[in-house]
CSV table of C-alpha atoms in Angstrom, one decimal:
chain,number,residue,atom,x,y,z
Z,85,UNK,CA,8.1,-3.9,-32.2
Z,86,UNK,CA,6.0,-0.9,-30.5
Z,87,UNK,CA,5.6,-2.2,-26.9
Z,88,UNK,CA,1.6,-1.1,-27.2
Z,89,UNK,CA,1.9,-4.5,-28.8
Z,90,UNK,CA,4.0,-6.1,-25.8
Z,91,UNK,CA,2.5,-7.2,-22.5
Z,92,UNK,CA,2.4,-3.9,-20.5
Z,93,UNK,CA,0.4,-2.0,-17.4
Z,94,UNK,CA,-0.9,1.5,-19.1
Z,95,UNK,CA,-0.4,4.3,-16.4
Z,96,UNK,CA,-3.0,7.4,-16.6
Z,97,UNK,CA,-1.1,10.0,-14.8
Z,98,UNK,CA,-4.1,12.3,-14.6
Z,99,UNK,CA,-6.2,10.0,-12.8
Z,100,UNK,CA,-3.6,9.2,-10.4
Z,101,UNK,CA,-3.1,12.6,-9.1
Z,102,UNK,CA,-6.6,13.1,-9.3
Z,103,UNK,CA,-7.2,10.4,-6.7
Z,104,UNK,CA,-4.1,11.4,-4.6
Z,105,UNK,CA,-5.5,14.8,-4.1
Z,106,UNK,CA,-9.5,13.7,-3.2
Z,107,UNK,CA,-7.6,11.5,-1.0
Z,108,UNK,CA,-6.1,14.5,0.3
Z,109,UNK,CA,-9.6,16.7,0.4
Z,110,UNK,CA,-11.4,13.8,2.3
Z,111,UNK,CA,-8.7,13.7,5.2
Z,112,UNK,CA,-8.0,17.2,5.3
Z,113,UNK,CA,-12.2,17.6,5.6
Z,114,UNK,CA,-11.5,15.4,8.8
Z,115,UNK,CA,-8.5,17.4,9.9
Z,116,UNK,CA,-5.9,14.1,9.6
Z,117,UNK,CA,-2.6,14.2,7.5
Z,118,UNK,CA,-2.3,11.8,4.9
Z,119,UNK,CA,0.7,9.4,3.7
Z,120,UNK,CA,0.7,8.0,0.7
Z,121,UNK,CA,1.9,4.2,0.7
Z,122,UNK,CA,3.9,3.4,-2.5
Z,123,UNK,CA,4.6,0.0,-1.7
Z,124,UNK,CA,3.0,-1.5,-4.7
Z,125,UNK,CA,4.1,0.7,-7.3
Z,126,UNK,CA,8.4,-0.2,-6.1
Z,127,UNK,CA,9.3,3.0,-6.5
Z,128,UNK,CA,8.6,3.7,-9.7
Z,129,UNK,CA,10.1,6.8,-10.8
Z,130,UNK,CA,7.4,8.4,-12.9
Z,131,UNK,CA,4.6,7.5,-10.6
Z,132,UNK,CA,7.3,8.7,-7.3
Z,133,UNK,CA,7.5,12.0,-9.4
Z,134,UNK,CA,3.4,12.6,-9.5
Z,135,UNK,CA,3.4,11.7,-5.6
Z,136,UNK,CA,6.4,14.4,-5.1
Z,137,UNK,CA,4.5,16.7,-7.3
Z,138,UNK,CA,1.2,16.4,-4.9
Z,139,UNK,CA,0.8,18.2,-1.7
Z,140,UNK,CA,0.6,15.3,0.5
Z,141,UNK,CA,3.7,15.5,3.4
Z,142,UNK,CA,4.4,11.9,4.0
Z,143,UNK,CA,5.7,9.0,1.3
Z,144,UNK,CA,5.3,5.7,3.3
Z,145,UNK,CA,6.2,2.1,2.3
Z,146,UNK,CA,7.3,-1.1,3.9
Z,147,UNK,CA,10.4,-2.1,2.1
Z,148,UNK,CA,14.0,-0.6,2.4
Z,149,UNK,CA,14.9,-1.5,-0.9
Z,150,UNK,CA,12.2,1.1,-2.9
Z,151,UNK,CA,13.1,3.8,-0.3
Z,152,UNK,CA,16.9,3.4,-2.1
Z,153,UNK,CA,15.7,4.1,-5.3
Z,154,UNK,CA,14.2,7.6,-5.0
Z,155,UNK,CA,15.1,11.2,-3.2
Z,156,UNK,CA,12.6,13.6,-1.7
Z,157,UNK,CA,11.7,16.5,0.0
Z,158,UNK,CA,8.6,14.7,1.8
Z,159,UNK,CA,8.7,12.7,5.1
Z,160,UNK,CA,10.0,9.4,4.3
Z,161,UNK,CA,7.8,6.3,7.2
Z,162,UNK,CA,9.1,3.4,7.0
Z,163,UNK,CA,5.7,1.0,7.9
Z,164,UNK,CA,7.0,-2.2,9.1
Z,165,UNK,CA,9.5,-2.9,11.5
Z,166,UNK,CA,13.1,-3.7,10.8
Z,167,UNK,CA,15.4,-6.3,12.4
Z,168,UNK,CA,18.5,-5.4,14.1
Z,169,UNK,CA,20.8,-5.8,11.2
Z,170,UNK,CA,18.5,-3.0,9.0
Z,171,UNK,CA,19.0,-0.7,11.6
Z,172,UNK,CA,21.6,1.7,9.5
Z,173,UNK,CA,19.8,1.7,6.4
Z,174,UNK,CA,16.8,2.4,8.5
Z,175,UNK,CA,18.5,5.9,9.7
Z,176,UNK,CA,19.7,7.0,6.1
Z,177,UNK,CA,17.1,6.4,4.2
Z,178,UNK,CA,14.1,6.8,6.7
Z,179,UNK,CA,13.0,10.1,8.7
Z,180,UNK,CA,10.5,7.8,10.7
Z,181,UNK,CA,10.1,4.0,11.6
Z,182,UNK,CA,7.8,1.9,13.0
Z,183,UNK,CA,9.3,-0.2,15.3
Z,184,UNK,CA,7.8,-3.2,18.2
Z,185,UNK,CA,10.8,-4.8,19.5
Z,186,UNK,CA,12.8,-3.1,22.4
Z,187,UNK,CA,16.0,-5.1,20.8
Z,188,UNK,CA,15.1,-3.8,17.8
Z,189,UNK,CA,14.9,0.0,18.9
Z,190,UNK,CA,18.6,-0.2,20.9
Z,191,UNK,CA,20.2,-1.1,17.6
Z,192,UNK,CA,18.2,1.2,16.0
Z,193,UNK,CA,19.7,3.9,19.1
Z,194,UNK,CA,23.2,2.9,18.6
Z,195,UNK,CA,22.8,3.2,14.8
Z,196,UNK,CA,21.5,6.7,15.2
Z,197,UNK,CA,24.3,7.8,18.0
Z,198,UNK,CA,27.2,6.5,15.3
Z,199,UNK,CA,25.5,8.5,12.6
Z,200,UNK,CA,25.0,11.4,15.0
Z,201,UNK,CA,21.7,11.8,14.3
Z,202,UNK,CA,18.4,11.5,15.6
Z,203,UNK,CA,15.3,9.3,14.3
Z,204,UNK,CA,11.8,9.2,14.9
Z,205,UNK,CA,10.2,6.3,16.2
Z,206,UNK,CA,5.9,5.0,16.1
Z,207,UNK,CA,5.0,2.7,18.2
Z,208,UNK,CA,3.5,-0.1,16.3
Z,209,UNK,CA,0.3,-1.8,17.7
Z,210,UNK,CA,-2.2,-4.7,16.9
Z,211,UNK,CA,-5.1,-3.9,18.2
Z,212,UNK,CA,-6.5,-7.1,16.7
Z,213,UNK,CA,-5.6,-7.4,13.2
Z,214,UNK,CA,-2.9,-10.1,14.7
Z,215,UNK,CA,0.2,-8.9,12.0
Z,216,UNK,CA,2.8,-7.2,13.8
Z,217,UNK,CA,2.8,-4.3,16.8
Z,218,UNK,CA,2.7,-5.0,20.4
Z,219,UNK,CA,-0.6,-6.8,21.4
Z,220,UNK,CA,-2.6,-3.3,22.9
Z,221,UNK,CA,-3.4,-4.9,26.5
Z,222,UNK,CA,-0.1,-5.7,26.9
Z,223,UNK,CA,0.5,-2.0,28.6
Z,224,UNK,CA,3.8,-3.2,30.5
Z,225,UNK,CA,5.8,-3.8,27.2
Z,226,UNK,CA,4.4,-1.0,25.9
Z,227,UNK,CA,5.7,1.6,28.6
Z,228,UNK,CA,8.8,0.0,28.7
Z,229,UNK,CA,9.6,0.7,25.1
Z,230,UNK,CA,8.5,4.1,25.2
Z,231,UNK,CA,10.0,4.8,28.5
Z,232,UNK,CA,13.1,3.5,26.4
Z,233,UNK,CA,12.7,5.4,23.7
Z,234,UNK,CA,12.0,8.7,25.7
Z,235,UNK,CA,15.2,8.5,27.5
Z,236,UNK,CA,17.6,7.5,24.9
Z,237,UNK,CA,19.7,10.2,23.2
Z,238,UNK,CA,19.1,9.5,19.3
Z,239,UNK,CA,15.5,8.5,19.5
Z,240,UNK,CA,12.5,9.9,19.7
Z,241,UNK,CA,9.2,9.0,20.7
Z,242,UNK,CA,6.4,11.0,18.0
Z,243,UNK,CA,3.6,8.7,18.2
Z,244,UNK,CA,2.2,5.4,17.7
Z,245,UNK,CA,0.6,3.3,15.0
Z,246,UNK,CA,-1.8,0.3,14.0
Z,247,UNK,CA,-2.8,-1.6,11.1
Z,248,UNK,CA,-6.3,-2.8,9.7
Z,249,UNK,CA,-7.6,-5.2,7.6
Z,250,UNK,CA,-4.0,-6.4,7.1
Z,251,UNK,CA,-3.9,-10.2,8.1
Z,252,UNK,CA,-7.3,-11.2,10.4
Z,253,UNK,CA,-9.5,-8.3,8.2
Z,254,UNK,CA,-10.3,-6.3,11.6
Z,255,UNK,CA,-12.1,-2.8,10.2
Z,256,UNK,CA,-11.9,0.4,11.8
Z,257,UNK,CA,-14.7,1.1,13.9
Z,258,UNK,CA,-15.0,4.1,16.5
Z,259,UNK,CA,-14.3,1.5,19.4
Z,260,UNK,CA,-10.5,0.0,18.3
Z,261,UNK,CA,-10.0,3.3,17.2
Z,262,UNK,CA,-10.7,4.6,20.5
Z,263,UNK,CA,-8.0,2.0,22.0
Z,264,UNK,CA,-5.5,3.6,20.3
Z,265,UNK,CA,-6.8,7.1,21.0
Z,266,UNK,CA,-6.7,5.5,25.1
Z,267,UNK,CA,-2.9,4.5,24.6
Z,268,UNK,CA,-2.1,7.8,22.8
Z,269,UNK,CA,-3.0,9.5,26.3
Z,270,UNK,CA,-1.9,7.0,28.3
Z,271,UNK,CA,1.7,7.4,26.2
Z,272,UNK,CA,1.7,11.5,27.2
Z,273,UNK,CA,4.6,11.9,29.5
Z,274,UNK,CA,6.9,10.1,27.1
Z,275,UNK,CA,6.7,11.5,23.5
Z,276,UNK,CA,9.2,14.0,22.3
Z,277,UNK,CA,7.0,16.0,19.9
Z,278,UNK,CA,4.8,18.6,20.4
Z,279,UNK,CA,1.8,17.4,18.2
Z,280,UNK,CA,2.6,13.4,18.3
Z,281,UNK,CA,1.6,11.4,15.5
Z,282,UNK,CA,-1.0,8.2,15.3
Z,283,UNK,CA,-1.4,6.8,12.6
Z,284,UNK,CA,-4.3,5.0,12.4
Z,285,UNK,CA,-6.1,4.3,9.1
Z,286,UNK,CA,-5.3,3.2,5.7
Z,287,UNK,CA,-7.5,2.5,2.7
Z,288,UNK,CA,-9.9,0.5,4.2
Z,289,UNK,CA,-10.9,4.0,6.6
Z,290,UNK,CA,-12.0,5.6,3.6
Z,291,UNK,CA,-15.8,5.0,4.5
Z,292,UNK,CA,-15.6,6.8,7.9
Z,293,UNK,CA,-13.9,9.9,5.9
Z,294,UNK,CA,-16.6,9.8,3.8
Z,295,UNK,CA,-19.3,9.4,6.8
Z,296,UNK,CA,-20.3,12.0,9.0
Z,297,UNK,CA,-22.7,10.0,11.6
Z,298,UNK,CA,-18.9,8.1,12.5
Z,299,UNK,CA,-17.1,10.1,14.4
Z,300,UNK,CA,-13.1,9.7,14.3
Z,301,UNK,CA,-11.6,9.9,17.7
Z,302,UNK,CA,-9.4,13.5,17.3
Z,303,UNK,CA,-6.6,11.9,18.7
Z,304,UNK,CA,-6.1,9.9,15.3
Z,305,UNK,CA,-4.0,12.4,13.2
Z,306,UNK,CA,-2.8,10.1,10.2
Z,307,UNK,CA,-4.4,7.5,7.7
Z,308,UNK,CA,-1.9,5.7,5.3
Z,309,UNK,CA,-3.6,5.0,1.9
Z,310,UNK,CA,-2.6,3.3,-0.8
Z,311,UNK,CA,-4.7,0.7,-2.7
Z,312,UNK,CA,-7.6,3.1,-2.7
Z,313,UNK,CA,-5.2,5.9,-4.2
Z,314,UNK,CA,-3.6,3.3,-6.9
Z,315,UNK,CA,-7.2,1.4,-7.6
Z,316,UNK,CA,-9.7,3.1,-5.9
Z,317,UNK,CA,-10.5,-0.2,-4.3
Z,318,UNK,CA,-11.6,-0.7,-0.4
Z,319,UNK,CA,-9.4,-3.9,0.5
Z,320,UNK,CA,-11.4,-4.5,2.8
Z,321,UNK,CA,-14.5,-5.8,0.3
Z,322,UNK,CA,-12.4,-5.2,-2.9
Z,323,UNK,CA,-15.5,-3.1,-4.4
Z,324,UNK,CA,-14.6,0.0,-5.6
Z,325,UNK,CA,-15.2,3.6,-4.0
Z,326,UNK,CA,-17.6,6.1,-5.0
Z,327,UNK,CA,-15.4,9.1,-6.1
Z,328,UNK,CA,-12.1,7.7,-7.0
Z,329,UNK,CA,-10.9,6.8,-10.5
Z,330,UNK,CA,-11.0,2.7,-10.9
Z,331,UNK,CA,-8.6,2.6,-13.9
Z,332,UNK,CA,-5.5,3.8,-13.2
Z,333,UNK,CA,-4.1,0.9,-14.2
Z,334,UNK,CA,-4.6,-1.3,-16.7
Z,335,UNK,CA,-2.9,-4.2,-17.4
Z,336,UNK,CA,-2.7,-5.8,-21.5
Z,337,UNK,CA,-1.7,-8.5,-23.1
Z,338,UNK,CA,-1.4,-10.0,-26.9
Z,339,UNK,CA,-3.0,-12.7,-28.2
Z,340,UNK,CA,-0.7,-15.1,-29.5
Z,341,UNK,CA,-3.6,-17.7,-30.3
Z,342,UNK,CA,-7.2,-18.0,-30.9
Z,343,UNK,CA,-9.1,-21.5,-32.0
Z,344,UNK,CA,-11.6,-23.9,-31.4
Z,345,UNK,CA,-10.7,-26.3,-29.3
Z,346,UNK,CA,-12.9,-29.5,-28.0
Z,347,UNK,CA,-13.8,-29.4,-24.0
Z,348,UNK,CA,-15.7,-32.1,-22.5
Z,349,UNK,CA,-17.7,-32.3,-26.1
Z,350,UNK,CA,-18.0,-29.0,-26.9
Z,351,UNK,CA,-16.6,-26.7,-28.7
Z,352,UNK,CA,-14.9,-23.7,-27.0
Z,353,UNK,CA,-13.0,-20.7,-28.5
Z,354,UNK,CA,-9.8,-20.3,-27.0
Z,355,UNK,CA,-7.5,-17.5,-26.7
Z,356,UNK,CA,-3.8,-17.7,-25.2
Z,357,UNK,CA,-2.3,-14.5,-23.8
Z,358,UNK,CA,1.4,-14.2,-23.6
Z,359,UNK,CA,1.3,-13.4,-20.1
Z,360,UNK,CA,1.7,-16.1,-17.2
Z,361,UNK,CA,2.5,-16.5,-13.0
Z,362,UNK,CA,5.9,-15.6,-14.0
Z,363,UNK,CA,4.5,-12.4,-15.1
Z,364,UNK,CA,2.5,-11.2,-11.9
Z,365,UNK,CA,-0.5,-12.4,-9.7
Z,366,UNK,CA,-2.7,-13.6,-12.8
Z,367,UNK,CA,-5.5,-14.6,-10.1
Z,368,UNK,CA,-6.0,-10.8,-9.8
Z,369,UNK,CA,-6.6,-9.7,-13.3
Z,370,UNK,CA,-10.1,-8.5,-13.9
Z,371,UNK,CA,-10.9,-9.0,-18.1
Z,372,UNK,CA,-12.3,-5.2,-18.8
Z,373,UNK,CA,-14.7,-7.3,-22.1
Z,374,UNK,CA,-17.2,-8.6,-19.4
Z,375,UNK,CA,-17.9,-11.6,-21.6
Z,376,UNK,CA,-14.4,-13.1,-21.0
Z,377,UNK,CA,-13.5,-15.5,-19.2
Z,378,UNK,CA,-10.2,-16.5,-17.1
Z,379,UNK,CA,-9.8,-20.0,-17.5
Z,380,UNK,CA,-6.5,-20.2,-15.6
Z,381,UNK,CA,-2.7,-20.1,-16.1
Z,382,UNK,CA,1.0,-21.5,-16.2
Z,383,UNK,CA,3.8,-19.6,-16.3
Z,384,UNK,CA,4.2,-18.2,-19.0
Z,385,UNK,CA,0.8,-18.1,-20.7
Z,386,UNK,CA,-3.2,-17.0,-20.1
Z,387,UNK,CA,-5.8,-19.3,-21.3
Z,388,UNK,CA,-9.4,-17.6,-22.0
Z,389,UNK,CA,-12.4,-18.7,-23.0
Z,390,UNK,CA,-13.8,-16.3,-25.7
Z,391,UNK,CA,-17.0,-18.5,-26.6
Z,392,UNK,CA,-19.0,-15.7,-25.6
Z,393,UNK,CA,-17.2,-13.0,-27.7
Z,394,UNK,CA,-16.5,-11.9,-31.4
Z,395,UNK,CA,-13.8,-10.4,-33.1
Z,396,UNK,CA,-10.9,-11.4,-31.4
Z,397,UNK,CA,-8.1,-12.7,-33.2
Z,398,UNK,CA,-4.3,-13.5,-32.9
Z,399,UNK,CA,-2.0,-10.4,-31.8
Z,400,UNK,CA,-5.2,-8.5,-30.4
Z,401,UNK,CA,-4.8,-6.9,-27.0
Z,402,UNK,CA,-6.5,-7.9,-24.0
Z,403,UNK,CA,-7.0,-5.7,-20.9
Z,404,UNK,CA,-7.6,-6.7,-17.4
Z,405,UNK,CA,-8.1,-4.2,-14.8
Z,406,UNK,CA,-5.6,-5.4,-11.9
Z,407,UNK,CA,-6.5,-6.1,-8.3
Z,408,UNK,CA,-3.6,-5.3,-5.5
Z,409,UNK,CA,-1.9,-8.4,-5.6
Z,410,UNK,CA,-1.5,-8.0,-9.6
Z,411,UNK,CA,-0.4,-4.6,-9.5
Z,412,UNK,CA,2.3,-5.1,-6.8
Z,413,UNK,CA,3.5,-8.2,-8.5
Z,414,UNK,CA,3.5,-7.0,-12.0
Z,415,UNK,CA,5.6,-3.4,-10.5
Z,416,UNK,CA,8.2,-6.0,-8.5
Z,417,UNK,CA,8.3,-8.4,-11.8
Z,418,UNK,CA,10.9,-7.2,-14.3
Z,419,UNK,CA,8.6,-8.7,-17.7
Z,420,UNK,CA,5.4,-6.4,-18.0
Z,421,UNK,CA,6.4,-2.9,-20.2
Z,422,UNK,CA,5.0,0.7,-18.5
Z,423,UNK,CA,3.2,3.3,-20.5
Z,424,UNK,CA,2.3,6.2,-18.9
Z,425,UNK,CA,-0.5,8.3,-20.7
């Protein structure tokens, strides 16, 4: 059996580079660097191949694991902070880290010194998003790790970093931006680059790229985007952006039965999808037929309501255009078939 007919997540290649390079134009128009986070696509090979292809510099993602499965002539950032015992993987398979914790950063030193090599290091902030970084008024811990940093042998200090809309939904506005531009000045005397880096917005900054009354501080030199590139979604609303491709993705599924069944004395048509929680995140899957709709699921299995539609019928597909959660589920799920058109 073809697997058109299987549950699978289409891929269309052209759109995704399309959207990789306006993400490009739009920070380039802004004078910032871009890095494109592949976190919810695991490393897939054919999409990792597109991203190498592009003329973005930076490939960041979060997970160890995805950096292991791919080789590259790009800057590889890893953006969350390891623990002490990730500290050697760290230095082979990353060029730059972000890192919070000064006992953190010695293992990190000694791993480096053992390897004889040096690593890059981004300070990692919250300034108010309340995930991980050190708190930004908490300027004593702060020095002390780049002061550490600074004078060890196999480190070295390039910059600093902060998340948005990540746990408590805090948005980029000029004034946290301008907190992190403060510390990026106030960190001077320590870095060990020329042009440090701070990385400071990710998909939900696309509105400020796009907005010329909002001026970026010119200290921020890196956004991190990913959900906008995959979806051209803003996670911070989940509406889509003017000027990126929305279907990138597209996630379908067979129909394994359609029939009327009686609910609470009516009569509804139901249809059953052979795709479930097992699957991926079903609770993101957006029916692309408008007049569906998601009545739940269980594991295994997708139950519709198709009362309001015509034509469907058993071994039909059904497409869904998938939210974040779905698409970085159904990429780390080994069920769900890729075609890449």
């Amino acid at each position: 059996m073809s697997i058109k007919h299987k549950p699978n997540i289409t891929i269309k290649t052209n759109k995704l580079k399309y959207n990789i390079q306006h993400s490009f134009d739009l920070c380039k128009g802004k004078s910032i660097d871009l890095a494109v986070v592949s976190k919810s696509i695991c490393a897939d090979s054919r999409i990792m191949e597109i991203i190498e292809e592009s003329c973005v510099s930076t490939i960041a993602d979060s997970r160890l694991d995805n950096f292991k499965k791919f080789t590259t002539t790009k800057t590889k950032l890893l953006i969350r902070p390891c623990t002490p015992f990730e500290v050697d993987e760290v230095i082979d398979l990353c060029d730059i880290s972000f890192q919070s914790n000064i006992e953190t950063v010695k293992a990190l030193c000694k791993a480096a010194s053992a390897k004889g090599v040096t690593h890059k290091v981004l300070i990692m902030l919250d300034i108010g998003d309340m995930r991980d970084g050190i708190y930004h008024t908490d300027r004593d811990t702060i020095l002390t790790l780049a002061d550490y940093i600074h004078h060890s042998q196999n480190l070295l200090l390039a910059g600093i970093a902060a998340n948005y809309n990540c746990f408590k939904g805090l948005l980029p506005t000029e004034e946290n931006m301008g907190i992190l531009a403060d510390i990026k000045h106030m960190l001077e005397p320590y870095y060990d680059v020329d042009q440090p880096i701070v990385s400071g917005g990710t998909s939900s900054s696309i509105s400020l790229l796009k907005n010329d009354n909002i001026t970026i501080p010119k200290e921020i030199t890196q956004f991190r985007i990913g959900e906008a590139i995959m979806l051209g979604r803003d996670p911070s609303d989940n509406s889509f952006i003017d000027g990126y491709e929305t279907d990138v993705f597209t996630v379908n599924a067979p129909l394994i039965e359609v029939g009327e069944k009686p609910v609470d004395g009516k009569s509804m048509l139901r249809g059953i999808l052979s795709i479930g929680k097992q699957d991926l995140v079903t609770e993101h899957l957006v029916p692309v037929d408008s007049n569906i709709k998601v009545l739940g699921s269980c594991s295994d299995e997708m139950i519709l309501d198709l009362s309001n539609t015509s034509g469907y019928k058993t071994g039909d597909m059904v497409s869904f255009l998938p939210e974040y959660g779905a698409l970085m589920s159904g990429f780390a799920r080994v069920f769900i078939n890729r075609i890449y058109e």
